[in-house]
């Protein structure tokens, strides 16, 4: 599972939810379906239970985690902590990804530069206060300003009164506005990481699937003033574990869902944007595979890129299959018809034309996409080139610095400027041949058919390969010192630069700005009408439904349960024995060693009880961002660690189908057994056991 | 996997095959695709190899088996040998099904009453000889008679010359006629059977699926003159086993396929007959579950019935899903269009109107089905009642005995009469309450809507429940002695009988005869036009294709290989460790103990190497009837034992899709390890190893 789903660039506000089903729901802590839970399980959490798990939970960037000891030990997924493990490996010239890491004493724990964790200390519903800030008779622009100012005022109050970091959280597409106040932890140290081969056993083939056998956990520790931090709350480790049928709770930060998108938006995603993206990714993978086939070193450079692509392809394919599930789509259309009827019958609703307005906007988006796709920056790169992406940032910084704040592009406003500069100056491994190959691929894609003028200008009569080669070889931007000098030199330095990437960035600047403006106008229409539909839905159904995921704390619940698939019933638990079965059943060579086990595991095998529950499936409604979420039982004790969903859970981005959608968790018993028997991390085991 | 697929009551002759694909094919021993095999694998069997495996192979009723020692030891599946194990259990008041059986010395081997095995000693193509027997100028009836007489003559010659049993085998829907001559073995003794729980681990949920962990084997021994038989050929046990990618061969008796059915026939099966049958079976299952819920003893009585139903439902659902696979069906339609074009261009072909004639016949079949479904006898029972089935047999025997042979119904002709009488007098466990419930269910189904006159006559104003209860309570036919007396008393005794079942049988006799006649007329049309199409296909493609399965010896081949499913790649091998993983992952209670292991296996676990390859998947084209087939390697050594296909193989009844269709085999290494370490059958291990 990816830590966060970067799916679909649909604008923020989307249409509202459908009726409650099964154990569906990513519930906010102020609004659990208590009656329903009690009816189904004879149990619902009380306030003390909720406070305890909330204050033990950790917001881990795009993922989740939890405190699991009185000395600030933090549990999350290996794949959530992976970038930290990689960063430390790079700095210390080690390979902790491959070899794993264990601090056998606290002074061996390694501080992760830049890593910040947060705990959610308080939540306040400020919807009314913000509404009251809008005095009668104000224009919409004045009203917006009044709301913004009131929110800023509240945040300032919270900061001053509590020292906490307040975030504005909009739920129900703006139906409610909350201030979530976080305690920040900035001294976070790596304590233990298993080998990638066991954390990610089964590799890409097994990703997003079940039965699984992944020890996907990592341990960090929060420090304060140079000493282990003592959190007010932490989760107690289970002494019993769960069994099939047991009720579980997931406490974490689902990233984003689009369950309230209109039928037309889902159709657009399933029939146009996703299939298109899948094809583009498949072409890019081909190109990376070709590059990787040239040498083992080449292959090493592209491994994680290919890997990321393959996962995105698998995930997107899963979404498309959901969006083509006729019974699910019929249900969605039916729910929409029901809401439309309510809106039609409500003389006060302004959403009457909103569905068709969104449909029209989607058509415009489609057309604009064709025109603009190669002038867009994507994950820092442009046309596949990271240098070109950095060049555009330099050109923009020089220009935007001179503009008044309100005229700047969003990412160049004061609040974001630091982050932009930091990213620009970051040191990253740079491989010129790979950069050339990626850029050539991007240019080739752009040059196919009838390329737009700006692409012709960049190519300047050369082949994509020649243009890419010349630009990468001619550019000095790979050197962070050069980027720093240009950044500090400002507009003058950038204008004087003859760096080929800077020259190309100048060509792309204008069309990119124009396309952005047009795309934003379309998105504004979708947002506006999405908000109207959301308002109508909130009016019709209120908080009987849960809001779409917003990467904020939620509670999901449901029992440990197998499910029907592959012609049979899939087992609720896997065991250590199952992992060795698959390792032996495939052999160490298959699929680039996807099912090969680390040496340590083969050696320590006899020390393990093969029947130890390893991974379990449970019927909980989760999504990317929930990675690393603690799974607790009725007592609020830690019984597992979410790390993925099954393949049937992918359409959960759009709708929940409890028949086969399962969250997949490492069993707490497996983590403890591995720490004890394989890694012999006796001190950590004692700490976790609270002894 | 069932030993034989009782699928679809389509008449015999169906339309001819499609072009060769992948490692598709159930090849006759006289016509291997040698060039193709050599091109793909650098290997094709020579005549000595073929003779060796053929003479080692065994025709095991509806399944397959092989000689695996010089002393006549026979290997087949547990589920092929199960009825023998059950029969011996009943006779000896033991439960060898549950507890398993092991003869620790030869004098403990138990003779199975009535079991007959056969080895295929010779095959002769008599197509030309039979054709020559038809002198010019004969009418079609005279020609048929001449052919029949010639075949009888040939069979007599074979019998007299060799002492073998000759079977007439029609391949390519009559394109070729062969005489297959078998050596019969009638003294067959049970040597070893594992516990059902390990032979059928995973129960009904896992049936037809993979990954699997079933020790689905049983050992028999052939005796001659009271001594172990020494076959001229037997398979040598592998000393190496296979690995992923290794070429395997399956030597066995695929039961029946309908790959050459017309597109319309497949549509008829996928859209009408199969869905209807599935629904009927689901209703029947409900009724049996209700009966079983009344007491543990009730449940015991219906377990195997429910089980058989669930398997048929799963299988039929698999067929339907194949028949709704658009790309496969498009291919089938395209192949048919190609053949139609050839037929249209061939002035000599009489098949021009055959496709539409079959379509019309299918429509008639549909209509007749509605009318006649409750007057049909099915697997010995009528309207759910076995007593009523036996009563009809008694009524018919009395009537038919007086008729000349050519006027009798097929099953009452001299050659079949003995079998009918034997079945009638068989002693079987009889449960009056279950009989009543089943009969009541059958009558209720028949009485729904607008019941035909014969059903009204049977009900005679009573409810289905009351009618069933009265008939079962009033009938004496459950007593074999009563049936015997009626049989021996002949027409007079039967006519004098006032048994309520006999009375009901008299009511059903006439409509059943009428419907049969009409159905046979329709089937004759389908057969006639199917044969014309087959002839056209044989003319167009000859023996470049393989004939549909006919429960005669065939060779299939292909590599050990995983396949894509469930979002990932499925492993080519499972191991003993995987079985314990699933036992622990489910626990012994789940699904009526489907994944519970026998005590012996839990106790002997430590003696086993968990990495022992247990079951493997290989891309071979097999079907029901192949159960128990030996799997051999290039050397002709025994490496495995076919016991099932994966869920993706079910549509193989209609077409072969090599991407995911896999045969599933017990690994020879697992059988040997289990015999050695779990059952400690040291003598058998030595014998198998040839020591």
Coordinates of N, CA and C in Angstrom, one line a residue, chain A residues 202 204-211 213 244 314 326 562-563 565-582 584-586 591 595 602 605 609-611 647-648, chain B residues 202 204-211 213 244 314 326 562-563 565-582 584-586 591 595 602 605 609-611 647-648:
Chain A
X202 N 7.5 -10.7 -1.0 CA 6.5 -10.8 -2.1 C 6.5 -9.7 -3.1
X204 N 6.6 -6.5 -5.5 CA 5.5 -5.8 -6.2 C 4.4 -6.8 -6.6
X205 N 4.7 -8.1 -6.9 CA 3.5 -9.0 -7.2 C 2.5 -9.0 -6.1
X206 N 3.0 -9.2 -4.9 CA 2.1 -9.3 -3.7 C 1.5 -8.0 -3.3
X207 N 2.1 -6.9 -3.6 CA 1.6 -5.6 -3.1 C 0.1 -5.4 -3.4
X208 N -0.6 -4.9 -2.5 CA -2.1 -4.7 -2.6 C -2.8 -6.0 -2.6
X209 N -2.2 -7.1 -2.2 CA -2.9 -8.4 -2.2 C -2.9 -9.1 -0.9
X210 N -3.6 -10.2 -0.8 CA -3.6 -11.0 0.4 C -4.0 -12.4 -0.1
X211 N -3.5 -13.5 0.5 CA -2.7 -13.7 1.7 C -1.3 -13.1 1.6
X213 N 2.6 -12.0 3.8 CA 3.5 -12.4 4.8 C 4.6 -11.3 4.9
X244 N -10.4 -14.9 14.7 CA -11.4 -14.7 13.6 C -12.7 -14.2 14.3
X314 N -0.9 -1.1 -11.0 CA -1.8 -2.1 -10.3 C -2.9 -1.4 -9.6
X326 N -20.6 -3.0 -12.5 CA -21.9 -2.5 -12.8 C -22.8 -2.3 -11.6
X562 N -12.1 -13.7 7.0 CA -11.7 -14.1 5.6 C -12.7 -13.5 4.7
X563 N -12.6 -13.9 3.4 CA -13.5 -13.4 2.4 C -13.4 -14.4 1.2
X565 N -12.7 -15.4 -2.5 CA -11.9 -15.0 -3.6 C -11.2 -16.2 -4.2
X566 N -10.8 -16.1 -5.4 CA -10.0 -17.2 -6.0 C -10.7 -18.5 -6.0
X567 N -12.0 -18.5 -6.0 CA -12.8 -19.7 -6.0 C -13.0 -20.4 -4.7
X568 N -12.4 -19.8 -3.6 CA -12.5 -20.4 -2.3 C -12.7 -19.3 -1.3
X569 N -12.5 -19.7 0.0 CA -12.5 -18.6 1.0 C -11.1 -18.4 1.4
X570 N -10.8 -17.1 1.6 CA -9.4 -16.7 1.9 C -9.2 -16.7 3.4
X571 N -8.2 -17.3 3.9 CA -8.0 -17.4 5.4 C -7.8 -16.1 6.1
X572 N -8.4 -16.0 7.3 CA -8.3 -14.7 8.0 C -6.9 -14.4 8.5
X573 N -6.1 -15.4 8.8 CA -4.7 -15.2 9.3 C -3.7 -16.0 8.4
X574 N -2.6 -15.4 8.2 CA -1.4 -16.2 7.7 C -0.5 -16.4 8.9
X575 N 0.5 -17.3 8.7 CA 1.4 -17.6 9.8 C 2.9 -17.5 9.2
X576 N 3.8 -17.5 10.2 CA 5.2 -17.6 9.7 C 5.4 -18.7 8.8
X577 N 4.8 -19.9 9.1 CA 4.9 -21.0 8.2 C 4.5 -20.7 6.8
X578 N 3.5 -19.9 6.6 CA 3.1 -19.5 5.3 C 4.1 -18.7 4.5
X579 N 4.9 -17.9 5.2 CA 6.0 -17.2 4.6 C 7.0 -18.1 4.0
X580 N 7.4 -19.1 4.9 CA 8.4 -20.1 4.4 C 7.9 -20.9 3.3
X581 N 6.6 -21.2 3.3 CA 6.0 -22.0 2.3 C 6.1 -21.2 0.9
X582 N 5.9 -19.9 1.0 CA 5.9 -19.2 -0.3 C 7.4 -19.0 -0.7
X584 N 9.7 -21.1 -0.3 CA 10.1 -22.4 -0.8 C 9.4 -22.7 -2.1
X585 N 8.1 -22.3 -2.2 CA 7.2 -22.6 -3.3 C 7.7 -21.8 -4.6
X586 N 8.3 -20.6 -4.4 CA 8.8 -19.8 -5.5 C 10.3 -20.0 -5.7
X591 N 11.0 -13.9 -10.0 CA 10.6 -12.4 -10.0 C 11.6 -11.6 -9.3
X595 N 10.4 -13.3 -3.5 CA 10.0 -14.2 -2.3 C 11.3 -14.8 -1.7
X602 N 16.4 -17.2 7.5 CA 16.7 -18.7 7.2 C 17.4 -19.3 8.4
X605 N 15.1 -19.5 11.7 CA 13.8 -20.2 11.4 C 13.4 -21.1 12.5
X609 N 8.0 -20.1 16.3 CA 6.9 -21.0 16.2 C 6.2 -20.7 14.9
X610 N 6.2 -21.7 14.0 CA 5.7 -21.5 12.6 C 4.2 -21.1 12.7
X611 N 3.4 -21.5 13.7 CA 2.0 -21.2 13.8 C 1.7 -19.8 14.3
X647 N -6.6 -6.7 -2.8 CA -6.8 -6.2 -4.2 C -8.3 -5.7 -4.3
X648 N -9.2 -6.4 -3.6 CA -10.6 -6.0 -3.6 C -10.9 -4.7 -2.9
Chain B
X202 N -9.0 -28.7 3.1 CA -9.6 -27.5 2.5 C -11.0 -27.8 2.0
X204 N -14.7 -28.6 0.6 CA -15.4 -28.0 -0.6 C -14.9 -26.6 -0.9
X205 N -14.6 -25.7 0.1 CA -14.1 -24.4 -0.3 C -12.9 -24.4 -1.3
X206 N -12.0 -25.3 -1.0 CA -10.8 -25.4 -1.8 C -10.9 -26.2 -3.0
X207 N -12.0 -27.0 -3.1 CA -12.1 -27.9 -4.3 C -12.1 -27.0 -5.6
X208 N -11.4 -27.5 -6.6 CA -11.3 -26.8 -7.9 C -10.4 -25.6 -7.8
X209 N -9.7 -25.4 -6.7 CA -8.9 -24.2 -6.6 C -7.4 -24.5 -6.4
X210 N -6.6 -23.5 -6.4 CA -5.2 -23.6 -6.1 C -4.8 -22.2 -5.5
X211 N -3.8 -22.1 -4.6 CA -2.9 -23.1 -4.0 C -3.7 -24.1 -3.2
X213 N -3.3 -28.0 -0.8 CA -2.5 -28.8 0.1 C -3.2 -30.1 0.3
X244 N 10.1 -25.5 -11.3 CA 9.4 -24.6 -12.1 C 10.0 -24.5 -13.5
X314 N -20.3 -25.1 -7.9 CA -19.1 -24.3 -8.1 C -18.6 -24.6 -9.6
X326 N -16.0 -12.9 -22.9 CA -16.3 -12.3 -24.2 C -15.2 -12.7 -25.2
X562 N 3.5 -21.1 -12.4 CA 2.6 -20.3 -11.7 C 1.7 -19.6 -12.7
X563 N 0.9 -18.7 -12.2 CA 0.0 -18.0 -13.1 C -0.6 -16.8 -12.4
X565 N -3.2 -14.4 -10.8 CA -4.5 -14.5 -10.2 C -4.5 -13.7 -8.9
X566 N -5.7 -13.3 -8.4 CA -5.8 -12.7 -7.1 C -5.0 -11.5 -6.9
X567 N -4.7 -10.8 -8.1 CA -3.9 -9.6 -8.0 C -2.4 -9.8 -8.0
X568 N -1.9 -11.1 -7.9 CA -0.5 -11.3 -7.8 C -0.2 -12.5 -8.8
X569 N 1.0 -13.1 -8.6 CA 1.3 -14.3 -9.3 C 1.2 -15.5 -8.3
X570 N 0.6 -16.6 -8.7 CA 0.3 -17.7 -7.8 C 1.5 -18.6 -7.9
X571 N 2.0 -19.1 -6.8 CA 3.2 -19.9 -6.7 C 3.1 -21.2 -7.4
X572 N 4.2 -21.7 -8.1 CA 4.1 -23.0 -8.8 C 4.0 -24.2 -7.9
X573 N 4.6 -24.1 -6.7 CA 4.6 -25.2 -5.7 C 4.0 -24.7 -4.4
X574 N 3.3 -25.6 -3.7 CA 3.1 -25.4 -2.3 C 3.9 -26.4 -1.6
X575 N 4.0 -26.3 -0.2 CA 4.8 -27.1 0.6 C 4.0 -27.7 1.8
X576 N 4.6 -28.6 2.5 CA 3.9 -29.1 3.7 C 3.7 -27.9 4.6
X577 N 4.7 -27.0 4.7 CA 4.6 -25.8 5.5 C 3.3 -25.0 5.2
X578 N 3.0 -24.9 4.0 CA 1.8 -24.2 3.6 C 0.5 -24.8 4.1
X579 N 0.5 -26.2 4.2 CA -0.7 -26.9 4.8 C -0.8 -26.5 6.2
X580 N 0.2 -26.5 7.0 CA 0.1 -26.2 8.4 C -0.2 -24.7 8.5
X581 N 0.3 -23.9 7.6 CA -0.1 -22.4 7.7 C -1.6 -22.3 7.5
X582 N -2.2 -23.0 6.6 CA -3.6 -22.8 6.4 C -4.4 -23.5 7.6
X584 N -3.5 -23.5 10.6 CA -3.4 -22.6 11.7 C -4.1 -21.3 11.4
X585 N -4.1 -20.9 10.2 CA -4.7 -19.6 9.8 C -6.2 -19.7 9.8
X586 N -6.8 -20.9 9.7 CA -8.2 -21.0 9.8 C -8.7 -21.5 11.1
X591 N -15.6 -23.6 8.9 CA -16.2 -24.3 7.8 C -16.3 -25.8 8.0
X595 N -10.3 -27.2 7.3 CA -8.9 -27.1 7.3 C -8.3 -27.7 8.6
X602 N -0.6 -33.9 13.1 CA -0.1 -32.9 14.1 C 1.0 -33.5 14.9
X605 N 4.3 -34.0 12.7 CA 4.7 -32.8 12.0 C 6.3 -32.6 12.1
X609 N 10.0 -32.5 6.7 CA 10.7 -31.3 6.2 C 9.6 -30.4 5.6
X610 N 9.4 -29.2 6.3 CA 8.3 -28.3 5.9 C 8.4 -27.8 4.4
X611 N 9.6 -27.8 3.9 CA 9.8 -27.3 2.5 C 9.6 -28.3 1.5
X647 N -9.4 -23.1 -10.5 CA -10.7 -22.6 -10.8 C -10.7 -22.0 -12.2
X648 N -9.6 -21.5 -12.7 CA -9.5 -21.0 -14.1 C -9.6 -22.1 -15.1

